[in-house]
Amino acid sequence: MRLSSLADYAVVLMSAASRHCGAALLAEGKLNASTLSQETGVPLPTTQKLVSRLSSAGLIESTRGIGGGIRLARPPASISLADIVEAVEGPLAITCCTIEGNHDCALEDNCTVKPHWGAVNQAIRKALDDVSLASLAGSPAAQKIKSMEQAL
């Protein structure tokens, strides 16, 4: 299993946006697709495409015009790696038969493996859900929470 380049770039862009979360740059409305592109090295057309997809998925908010910009729609700790990947790739599915309503497999009627793919798919989903954007971005809030958890 491999993430597409677009999904990988979306994670990179979201991590960069997360590092700016609450920064003066956001208050001034200067975090935009061009800034993200320059900061991350993701080509501008790709950044613009991903900003649109991430915005449609409700992960970022984008405001056009003077004073506009990009900001996270939720705190980084509440956005998971699964959220980002699904925003770009669509529903997580290890095989097509794990997508509800999909009947594209010629072996579906006699497949003895199909009943097990759901559990595998859920395990992958959980693994991606357990990784927050805050931890990916290495934000100070995530580090503080982690050290508090370790102290308990």
Backbone as a printed PyTorch tensor [residue, N CA C, xyz], in Angstrom:
tensor([[[  0.8500,  -1.1690,   0.0000],
         [  0.0000,   0.0000,   0.0000],
         [  0.8970,   1.2340,   0.0000]],

        [[  0.5530,   2.1730,  -0.8460],
         [  1.3600,   3.3750,  -0.9710],
         [  0.4320,   4.5760,  -1.1660]],

        [[  0.7730,   5.6800,  -0.5210],
         [  0.0260,   6.9180,  -0.7310],
         [  0.4030,   7.5020,  -2.0830]],

        [[ -0.5560,   8.1180,  -2.7260],
         [ -0.2510,   8.8220,  -3.9700],
         [  0.5840,  10.0580,  -3.6330]],

        [[  1.2200,  10.6030,  -4.6470],
         [  1.9930,  11.8380,  -4.4450],
         [  1.0930,  12.9610,  -3.9580]],

        [[ -0.1400,  13.0250,  -4.4760],
         [ -1.0600,  14.0820,  -4.0440],
         [ -1.3780,  13.9630,  -2.5580]],

        [[ -1.6200,  12.7500,  -2.0850],
         [ -1.9180,  12.5640,  -0.6650],
         [ -0.7010,  12.9310,   0.1810]],

        [[  0.4630,  12.5340,  -0.2680],
         [  1.6980,  12.8760,   0.4310],
         [  1.8710,  14.3920,   0.4920]],

        [[  1.6810,  15.0640,  -0.6320],
         [  1.7960,  16.5230,  -0.6680],
         [  0.7530,  17.1910,   0.2260]],

        [[ -0.4410,  16.6210,   0.2790],
         [ -1.4920,  17.1890,   1.1400],
         [ -1.0610,  17.1340,   2.6000]],

        [[ -0.4320,  16.0450,   3.0030],
         [  0.0630,  15.9250,   4.3840],
         [  1.1480,  16.9680,   4.6380]],

        [[  2.0310,  17.1590,   3.6750],
         [  3.1000,  18.1610,   3.8000],
         [  2.4920,  19.5610,   3.9360]],

        [[  1.5140,  19.8790,   3.0960],
         [  0.8770,  21.2030,   3.1380],
         [  0.1250,  21.4220,   4.4510]],

        [[ -0.6000,  20.4000,   4.8980],
         [ -1.3440,  20.5230,   6.1490],
         [ -0.3940,  20.6740,   7.3310]],

        [[  0.7370,  19.9790,   7.2910],
         [  1.7240,  20.1190,   8.3620],
         [  2.2740,  21.5400,   8.4080]],

        [[  2.5510,  22.0900,   7.2330],
         [  3.0400,  23.4760,   7.1760],
         [  1.9720,  24.4360,   7.6900]],

        [[  0.7330,  24.2400,   7.2700],
         [ -0.3600,  25.1100,   7.7470],
         [ -0.5090,  24.9910,   9.2630]],

        [[ -0.3220,  23.7890,   9.7710],
         [ -0.4370,  23.5640,  11.2140],
         [  0.6290,  24.3270,  11.9900]],

        [[  1.8190,  24.3840,  11.4480],
         [  2.8950,  25.1150,  12.1230],
         [  2.5900,  26.6100,  12.2140]],

        [[  1.7470,  27.0980,  11.3290],
         [  1.3530,  28.5090,  11.3500],
         [  0.0980,  28.7450,  12.1810]],

        [[ -0.4900,  27.6860,  12.6760],
         [ -1.7560,  27.7820,  13.4130],
         [ -1.6090,  28.7460,  14.5920]],

        [[ -2.4160,  29.7910,  14.5890],
         [ -2.3810,  30.7740,  15.6640],
         [ -1.2850,  31.8170,  15.5250]],

        [[ -0.5030,  31.7200,  14.4850],
         [  0.6050,  32.6610,  14.3100],
         [  0.1010,  34.0040,  13.8020]],

        [[  0.9020,  35.0250,  13.9820],
         [  0.5500,  36.3660,  13.5070],
         [  0.3460,  36.3630,  11.9980]],

        [[  1.0610,  35.5010,  11.3030],
         [  0.9360,  35.3990,   9.8540],
         [ -0.5110,  35.1420,   9.4550]],

        [[ -1.1910,  34.2770,  10.2180],
         [ -2.5990,  33.9890,   9.9250],
         [ -3.4770,  35.2000,  10.2040]],

        [[ -3.2100,  35.8800,  11.2820],
         [ -4.0090,  37.0560,  11.6270],
         [ -3.9070,  38.1100,  10.5370]],

        [[ -2.7530,  38.1640,   9.8950],
         [ -2.5620,  39.1300,   8.8210],
         [ -3.0890,  38.6010,   7.4860]],

        [[ -3.5050,  37.3390,   7.4450],
         [ -4.0580,  36.7650,   6.2260],
         [ -3.0270,  36.4970,   5.1520]],

        [[ -1.7980,  36.2520,   5.5240],
         [ -0.7360,  36.0910,   4.5300],
         [ -0.3880,  34.6390,   4.2390]],

        [[ -0.9930,  33.6920,   4.9470],
         [ -0.7440,  32.2950,   4.6370],
         [ -1.6600,  31.9260,   3.4810]],

        [[ -1.0580,  31.8020,   2.3040],
         [ -1.8420,  31.5000,   1.1110],
         [ -1.1680,  30.3770,   0.3460]],

        [[ -1.7520,  29.9990,  -0.7760],
         [ -1.2140,  28.8970,  -1.5730],
         [  0.2230,  29.1860,  -2.0050]],

        [[  0.5200,  30.4140,  -2.3740],
         [  1.8850,  30.7630,  -2.7900],
         [  2.8770,  30.5800,  -1.6470]],

        [[  2.4960,  31.0380,  -0.4710],
         [  3.3570,  30.9010,   0.7020],
         [  3.5860,  29.4280,   1.0270]],

        [[  2.5070,  28.6420,   1.0040],
         [  2.6360,  27.2070,   1.2870],
         [  3.5090,  26.5210,   0.2450]],

        [[  3.3270,  26.8990,  -1.0030],
         [  4.1200,  26.3200,  -2.0810],
         [  5.6080,  26.6190,  -1.8850]],

        [[  5.9160,  27.8750,  -1.5980],
         [  7.3090,  28.2630,  -1.3950],
         [  7.9170,  27.5770,  -0.1740]],

        [[  7.1430,  27.5080,   0.8890],
         [  7.6460,  26.9210,   2.1360],
         [  7.8920,  25.4210,   2.0250]],

        [[  7.0420,  24.7370,   1.2740],
         [  7.1120,  23.2770,   1.2190],
         [  7.8230,  22.7230,  -0.0120]],

        [[  7.8810,  23.5170,  -1.0720],
         [  8.4550,  23.0240,  -2.3240],
         [  7.4380,  22.3050,  -3.2060]],

        [[  6.1970,  22.2390,  -2.7680],
         [  5.1370,  21.6540,  -3.5940],
         [  4.8000,  22.6710,  -4.6810]],

        [[  4.7870,  22.2570,  -5.9510],
         [  4.5050,  23.2120,  -7.0340],
         [  3.1810,  23.9540,  -6.8080]],

        [[  3.1470,  25.2350,  -7.1760],
         [  1.9810,  26.0740,  -6.9380],
         [  0.6860,  25.4990,  -7.5270]],

        [[  0.6680,  25.0170,  -8.7770],
         [ -0.5970,  24.4670,  -9.2910],
         [ -1.1030,  23.2780,  -8.4620]],

        [[ -0.1800,  22.4580,  -7.9900],
         [ -0.5500,  21.3170,  -7.1510],
         [ -1.0510,  21.8060,  -5.7970]],

        [[ -0.3890,  22.7990,  -5.2410],
         [ -0.8180,  23.3820,  -3.9690],
         [ -2.2280,  23.9420,  -4.0990]],

        [[ -2.4890,  24.6710,  -5.1700],
         [ -3.8240,  25.2440,  -5.3760],
         [ -4.8920,  24.1570,  -5.4900]],

        [[ -4.5800,  23.1030,  -6.2090],
         [ -5.5030,  21.9740,  -6.3720],
         [ -5.7900,  21.3320,  -5.0090]],

        [[ -4.7490,  21.1310,  -4.2250],
         [ -4.9220,  20.4930,  -2.9200],
         [ -5.6340,  21.4040,  -1.9290]],

        [[ -5.3710,  22.7010,  -1.9770],
         [ -6.0880,  23.6420,  -1.1150],
         [ -7.5810,  23.5380,  -1.3950]],

        [[ -7.9420,  23.4190,  -2.6570],
         [ -9.3440,  23.2800,  -3.0240],
         [ -9.9430,  21.9870,  -2.4540]],

        [[ -9.2310,  20.8850,  -2.5960],
         [ -9.7300,  19.5940,  -2.0830],
         [ -9.8130,  19.5860,  -0.5560]],

        [[ -8.8000,  20.1210,   0.0880],
         [ -8.7860,  20.1470,   1.5450],
         [ -9.8670,  21.0740,   2.0870]],

        [[-10.1360,  22.1410,   1.3640],
         [-11.2060,  23.0530,   1.7330],
         [-12.5680,  22.3750,   1.5650]],

        [[-12.7600,  21.6800,   0.4580],
         [-14.0160,  20.9580,   0.2150],
         [-14.2710,  19.8960,   1.2810]],

        [[-13.1940,  19.3120,   1.8030],
         [-13.3110,  18.2800,   2.8310],
         [-13.5030,  18.8740,   4.2280]],

        [[-13.4530,  20.2060,   4.3350],
         [-13.6560,  20.8540,   5.6230],
         [-12.4460,  20.8370,   6.5360]],

        [[-11.2650,  20.6320,   5.9760],
         [-10.0550,  20.6000,   6.7930],
         [ -9.3800,  21.9660,   6.8890]],

        [[ -9.5260,  22.7670,   5.8550],
         [ -9.0100,  24.1310,   5.8890],
         [-10.1060,  25.0800,   5.4350]],

        [[ -9.9380,  26.3220,   5.8050],
         [-10.8260,  27.3860,   5.3520],
         [ -9.9850,  28.3400,   4.5170]],

        [[-10.5310,  28.6950,   3.3780],
         [ -9.8060,  29.5630,   2.4640],
         [-10.6650,  30.7740,   2.1610]],

        [[-10.0800,  31.9490,   2.3380],
         [-10.7770,  33.1950,   2.0620],
         [-10.0060,  33.9410,   0.9830]],

        [[-10.6990,  34.3460,  -0.0590],
         [-10.0550,  35.0560,  -1.1650],
         [-10.0110,  36.5580,  -0.9040]],

        [[ -9.1740,  37.2230,  -1.6740],
         [ -9.1350,  38.6810,  -1.6550],
         [ -8.1610,  39.2480,  -0.6420]],

        [[ -8.1710,  40.5690,  -0.5600],
         [ -7.2960,  41.2700,   0.3770],
         [ -7.6880,  40.8790,   1.7920]],

        [[ -6.7060,  40.5100,   2.5750],
         [ -6.9670,  40.0800,   3.9410],
         [ -7.3620,  38.6130,   4.0290]],

        [[ -7.4500,  37.9550,   2.8810],
         [ -7.8150,  36.5410,   2.8690],
         [ -6.6170,  35.6630,   3.1510]],

        [[ -6.8350,  34.3980,   3.0790],
         [ -5.7510,  33.4540,   3.3000],
         [ -6.2980,  32.0830,   3.6360]],

        [[ -5.4160,  31.2480,   4.1130],
         [ -5.7330,  29.8640,   4.4370],
         [ -5.4970,  29.6430,   5.9200]],

        [[ -6.4150,  28.9080,   6.5460],
         [ -6.2040,  28.5020,   7.9340],
         [ -6.8740,  27.1580,   8.1540]],

        [[ -6.4290,  26.4620,   9.1750],
         [ -7.0270,  25.1790,   9.5030],
         [ -8.4650,  25.3950,   9.9790]],

        [[ -9.3450,  24.4990,   9.6150],
         [-10.7410,  24.6000,  10.0260],
         [-10.9430,  24.0710,  11.4440]],

        [[-10.0040,  23.2460,  11.9090],
         [-10.0820,  22.6660,  13.2540],
         [ -8.6830,  22.6730,  13.8600]],

        [[ -8.5920,  22.4910,  15.1660],
         [ -7.2630,  22.4040,  15.7800],
         [ -6.4830,  21.2090,  15.2200]],

        [[ -5.1740,  21.3240,  15.1040],
         [ -4.3570,  20.2470,  14.5400],
         [ -4.5350,  18.8990,  15.2470]],

        [[ -4.7880,  18.9330,  16.5420],
         [ -4.9540,  17.6750,  17.2830],
         [ -6.2300,  16.9380,  16.8960]],

        [[ -7.1740,  17.6430,  16.2860],
         [ -8.4480,  17.0020,  15.9140],
         [ -8.5160,  16.6230,  14.4300]],

        [[ -7.4150,  16.7920,  13.7270],
         [ -7.3360,  16.3850,  12.3140],
         [ -6.3910,  15.1940,  12.2380]],

        [[ -6.8840,  14.0900,  11.6960],
         [ -6.0540,  12.8870,  11.6280],
         [ -5.4470,  12.7100,  10.2420]],

        [[ -4.4450,  11.8660,  10.1980],
         [ -3.8370,  11.5020,   8.9260],
         [ -4.8930,  10.8790,   8.0100]],

        [[ -5.8070,  10.1040,   8.5800],
         [ -6.8950,   9.5080,   7.7930],
         [ -7.7590,  10.5970,   7.1590]],

        [[ -8.0510,  11.6650,   7.8960],
         [ -8.8510,  12.7760,   7.3600],
         [ -8.1860,  13.3750,   6.1220]],

        [[ -6.8900,  13.5760,   6.2080],
         [ -6.1540,  14.2050,   5.1080],
         [ -6.1040,  13.2830,   3.8920]],

        [[ -5.7710,  12.0200,   4.1240],
         [ -5.6820,  11.0680,   3.0210],
         [ -7.0440,  10.9090,   2.3420]],

        [[ -8.1030,  10.8050,   3.1210],
         [ -9.4420,  10.6580,   2.5330],
         [ -9.8740,  11.9070,   1.7700]],

        [[ -9.4300,  13.0590,   2.1900],
         [ -9.7710,  14.2900,   1.4800],
         [ -9.2320,  14.2680,   0.0530]],

        [[ -8.1120,  13.5890,  -0.1470],
         [ -7.4640,  13.5370,  -1.4540],
         [ -7.8080,  12.2590,  -2.2130]],

        [[ -7.7880,  11.1340,  -1.5110],
         [ -7.9430,   9.8290,  -2.1460],
         [ -9.3780,   9.3090,  -2.1660]],

        [[-10.2340,   9.8640,  -1.3140],
         [-11.5580,   9.2860,  -1.1430],
         [-11.5040,   8.2640,  -0.0240]],

        [[-12.5740,   7.4890,   0.1470],
         [-12.6290,   6.5380,   1.2710],
         [-11.4500,   5.5600,   1.2610]],

        [[-10.9280,   5.3010,   2.4510],
         [ -9.8400,   4.3470,   2.5910],
         [-10.3770,   2.9410,   2.3210]],

        [[ -9.7450,   2.2450,   1.4180],
         [-10.1710,   0.8880,   1.0880],
         [ -8.9760,   0.0970,   0.5860]],

        [[ -8.6710,  -0.9940,   1.2730],
         [ -7.5430,  -1.8320,   0.8790],
         [ -7.8630,  -2.5800,  -0.4170]],

        [[ -9.1260,  -2.9280,  -0.6150],
         [ -9.5900,  -3.5520,  -1.8550],
         [-10.9240,  -2.9290,  -2.2260]],

        [[-11.3220,  -3.0580,  -3.4790],
         [-12.5690,  -2.4320,  -3.9260],
         [-13.7910,  -3.0300,  -3.2220]],

        [[-13.7080,  -4.2770,  -2.7600],
         [-14.8750,  -4.8900,  -2.1330],
         [-15.1280,  -4.3750,  -0.7150]],

        [[-14.2130,  -3.5690,  -0.1730],
         [-14.4500,  -2.9940,   1.1500],
         [-15.1890,  -1.6640,   1.0640]],

        [[-15.4250,  -1.1890,  -0.1530],
         [-16.1940,   0.0370,  -0.3500],
         [-17.6630,  -0.3540,  -0.4620]],

        [[-18.4580,   0.1890,   0.4330],
         [-19.8780,  -0.1570,   0.4510],
         [-20.5400,   0.1450,  -0.8900]],

        [[-21.2740,  -0.8340,  -1.4110],
         [-21.9930,  -0.6600,  -2.6700],
         [-21.1710,  -0.9460,  -3.9080]],

        [[-19.8760,  -1.2450,  -3.7420],
         [-19.0200,  -1.5320,  -4.8950],
         [-19.0610,  -3.0330,  -5.1870]],

        [[-19.3920,  -3.3790,  -6.4010],
         [-19.4680,  -4.7840,  -6.8130],
         [-18.6880,  -4.9860,  -8.1080]],

        [[-17.4760,  -4.4450,  -8.1650],
         [-16.6600,  -4.5070,  -9.3710],
         [-15.8250,  -5.7760,  -9.4880]],

        [[-15.7890,  -6.5850,  -8.4520],
         [-14.9170,  -7.7570,  -8.4580],
         [-15.6320,  -8.9650,  -9.0640]],

        [[-14.9860,  -9.5880, -10.0290],
         [-15.5500, -10.7650, -10.6900],
         [-15.5690, -11.9760,  -9.7630]],

        [[-14.7670, -11.9590,  -8.7060],
         [-14.6910, -13.1000,  -7.7890],
         [-15.6080, -12.9600,  -6.5740]],

        [[-16.3080, -11.8650,  -6.4890],
         [-17.0710, -11.5200,  -5.2880],
         [-17.9980, -12.6310,  -4.7930]],

        [[-18.7060, -13.2870,  -5.6820],
         [-19.6910, -14.2920,  -5.2650],
         [-19.0670, -15.5150,  -4.6090]],

        [[-17.8420, -15.8610,  -4.9720],
         [-17.2030, -17.0690,  -4.4500],
         [-15.9490, -16.7880,  -3.6220]],

        [[-15.7350, -15.5570,  -3.2510],
         [-14.4990, -15.1720,  -2.5650],
         [-14.5640, -15.5460,  -1.0810]],

        [[-13.5600, -16.2860,  -0.6410],
         [-13.4820, -16.6570,   0.7790],
         [-12.6640, -15.6600,   1.5910]],

        [[-12.0070, -14.7410,   0.9030],
         [-11.1640, -13.7550,   1.5860],
         [-11.9420, -12.4810,   1.9070]],

        [[-12.9440, -12.1700,   1.1110],
         [-13.6970, -10.9140,   1.2680],
         [-14.1300, -10.6410,   2.7100]],

        [[-14.6440, -11.6310,   3.4440],
         [-15.0770, -11.3300,   4.8160],
         [-13.9580, -10.8200,   5.7270]],

        [[-12.7150, -11.0580,   5.3670],
         [-11.5830, -10.6620,   6.2050],
         [-11.0300,  -9.2840,   5.8560]],

        [[-11.2990,  -8.7980,   4.6480],
         [-10.7530,  -7.5070,   4.2370],
         [-11.2870,  -6.3610,   5.0860]],

        [[-12.4990,  -6.4830,   5.5660],
         [-13.0670,  -5.4280,   6.4130],
         [-12.2370,  -5.1850,   7.6580]],

        [[-11.7960,  -6.2650,   8.3030],
         [-10.9730,  -6.1380,   9.5140],
         [ -9.6250,  -5.5060,   9.1960]],

        [[ -9.0460,  -5.8860,   8.0620],
         [ -7.7690,  -5.3050,   7.6480],
         [ -7.9570,  -3.8160,   7.3670]],

        [[ -9.0300,  -3.4930,   6.6620],
         [ -9.3220,  -2.0990,   6.3350],
         [ -9.5140,  -1.2730,   7.6070]],

        [[-10.2170,  -1.8280,   8.5920],
         [-10.4440,  -1.1150,   9.8550],
         [ -9.1320,  -0.8910,  10.6060]],

        [[ -8.2340,  -1.8740,  10.5600],
         [ -6.9420,  -1.7330,  11.2370],
         [ -6.1110,  -0.6160,  10.6070]],

        [[ -6.1290,  -0.5450,   9.2810],
         [ -5.4020,   0.5170,   8.5840],
         [ -6.0210,   1.8680,   8.9090]],

        [[ -7.3410,   1.9270,   8.8880],
         [ -8.0490,   3.1750,   9.2090],
         [ -7.7010,   3.6490,  10.6160]],

        [[ -7.7120,   2.7080,  11.5760],
         [ -7.3960,   3.0670,  12.9620],
         [ -5.9630,   3.5850,  13.0780]],

        [[ -5.0410,   2.9250,  12.3890],
         [ -3.6410,   3.3700,  12.4410],
         [ -3.5090,   4.7970,  11.9220]],

        [[ -4.2000,   5.1280,  10.8450],
         [ -4.1320,   6.4830,  10.2870],
         [ -4.9010,   7.4760,  11.1550]],

        [[ -5.9950,   7.0200,  11.7700],
         [ -6.7640,   7.8860,  12.6790],
         [ -5.9690,   8.2400,  13.9240]],

        [[ -5.0850,   7.3460,  14.3420],
         [ -4.3180,   7.5560,  15.5680],
         [ -3.1580,   8.5460,  15.4140]],

        [[ -2.9070,   8.9880,  14.1990],
         [ -1.8420,   9.9620,  13.9570],
         [ -2.4890,  11.3210,  13.6970]],

        [[ -2.2800,  12.2550,  14.6070],
         [ -2.8770,  13.5830,  14.4560],
         [ -1.9590,  14.5050,  13.6700]],

        [[ -2.5630,  15.5140,  13.0910],
         [ -1.7890,  16.5330,  12.3960],
         [ -0.8420,  17.2250,  13.3690]],

        [[ -1.2690,  17.4000,  14.6010],
         [ -0.4040,  18.0300,  15.6080],
         [  0.8840,  17.2300,  15.7840]],

        [[  0.7710,  15.9120,  15.8170],
         [  1.9830,  15.1030,  15.9910],
         [  2.8420,  15.1180,  14.7320]],

        [[  2.2170,  15.1580,  13.5580],
         [  2.9680,  15.2240,  12.3000],
         [  3.7320,  16.5290,  12.1820]],

        [[  3.1060,  17.5870,  12.6250],
         [  3.7160,  18.9140,  12.4990],
         [  4.6910,  19.1940,  13.6290]],

        [[  4.6760,  18.3280,  14.6540],
         [  5.5710,  18.5480,  15.7830],
         [  5.2490,  19.8180,  16.5260]],

        [[  3.9450,  20.1430,  16.5900],
         [  3.5530,  21.3890,  17.2380],
         [  3.8290,  21.3210,  18.7350]],

        [[  4.1260,  22.4510,  19.3520],
         [  4.4100,  22.4860,  20.7900],
         [  3.2620,  21.9390,  21.6300]],

        [[  2.0230,  22.1590,  21.2110],
         [  0.8760,  21.6520,  21.9680],
         [  0.8980,  20.1330,  22.0170]],

        [[  1.2420,  19.5050,  20.9140],
         [  1.3010,  18.0460,  20.8690],
         [  2.4180,  17.5370,  21.7780]],

        [[  3.5570,  18.2310,  21.7590],
         [  4.6720,  17.8190,  22.6050],
         [  4.3080,  17.9630,  24.0840]],

        [[  3.5850,  19.0190,  24.4380],
         [  3.1680,  19.2490,  25.8160],
         [  2.2170,  18.1430,  26.2690]],

        [[  1.2460,  17.7960,  25.4320],
         [  0.2970,  16.7360,  25.7550],
         [  1.0310,  15.4100,  25.9140]],

        [[  1.9470,  15.1320,  25.0100],
         [  2.7090,  13.8840,  25.0570],
         [  3.5030,  13.7850,  26.3580]],

        [[  4.1520,  14.8740,  26.7560],
         [  4.9350,  14.8280,  27.9880],
         [  4.0410,  14.7040,  29.2100]],

        [[  2.8280,  15.2820,  29.1840],
         [  1.8830,  15.1310,  30.2870],
         [  1.4070,  13.6850,  30.3820]],

        [[  1.1440,  13.0520,  29.2310],
         [  0.7120,  11.6620,  29.2240],
         [  1.8150,  10.7510,  29.7780]],

        [[  3.0560,  11.0500,  29.4190],
         [  4.1700,  10.2500,  29.9160],
         [  4.3530,  10.4040,  31.4230]],

        [[  4.0390,  11.5740,  31.9550],
         [  4.1690,  11.8250,  33.3710],
         [  3.1230,  11.0410,  34.1760]],

        [[  1.9820,  10.7870,  33.5600],
         [  0.9400,  10.0360,  34.2610],
         [  1.3230,   8.6060,  34.2540]]])
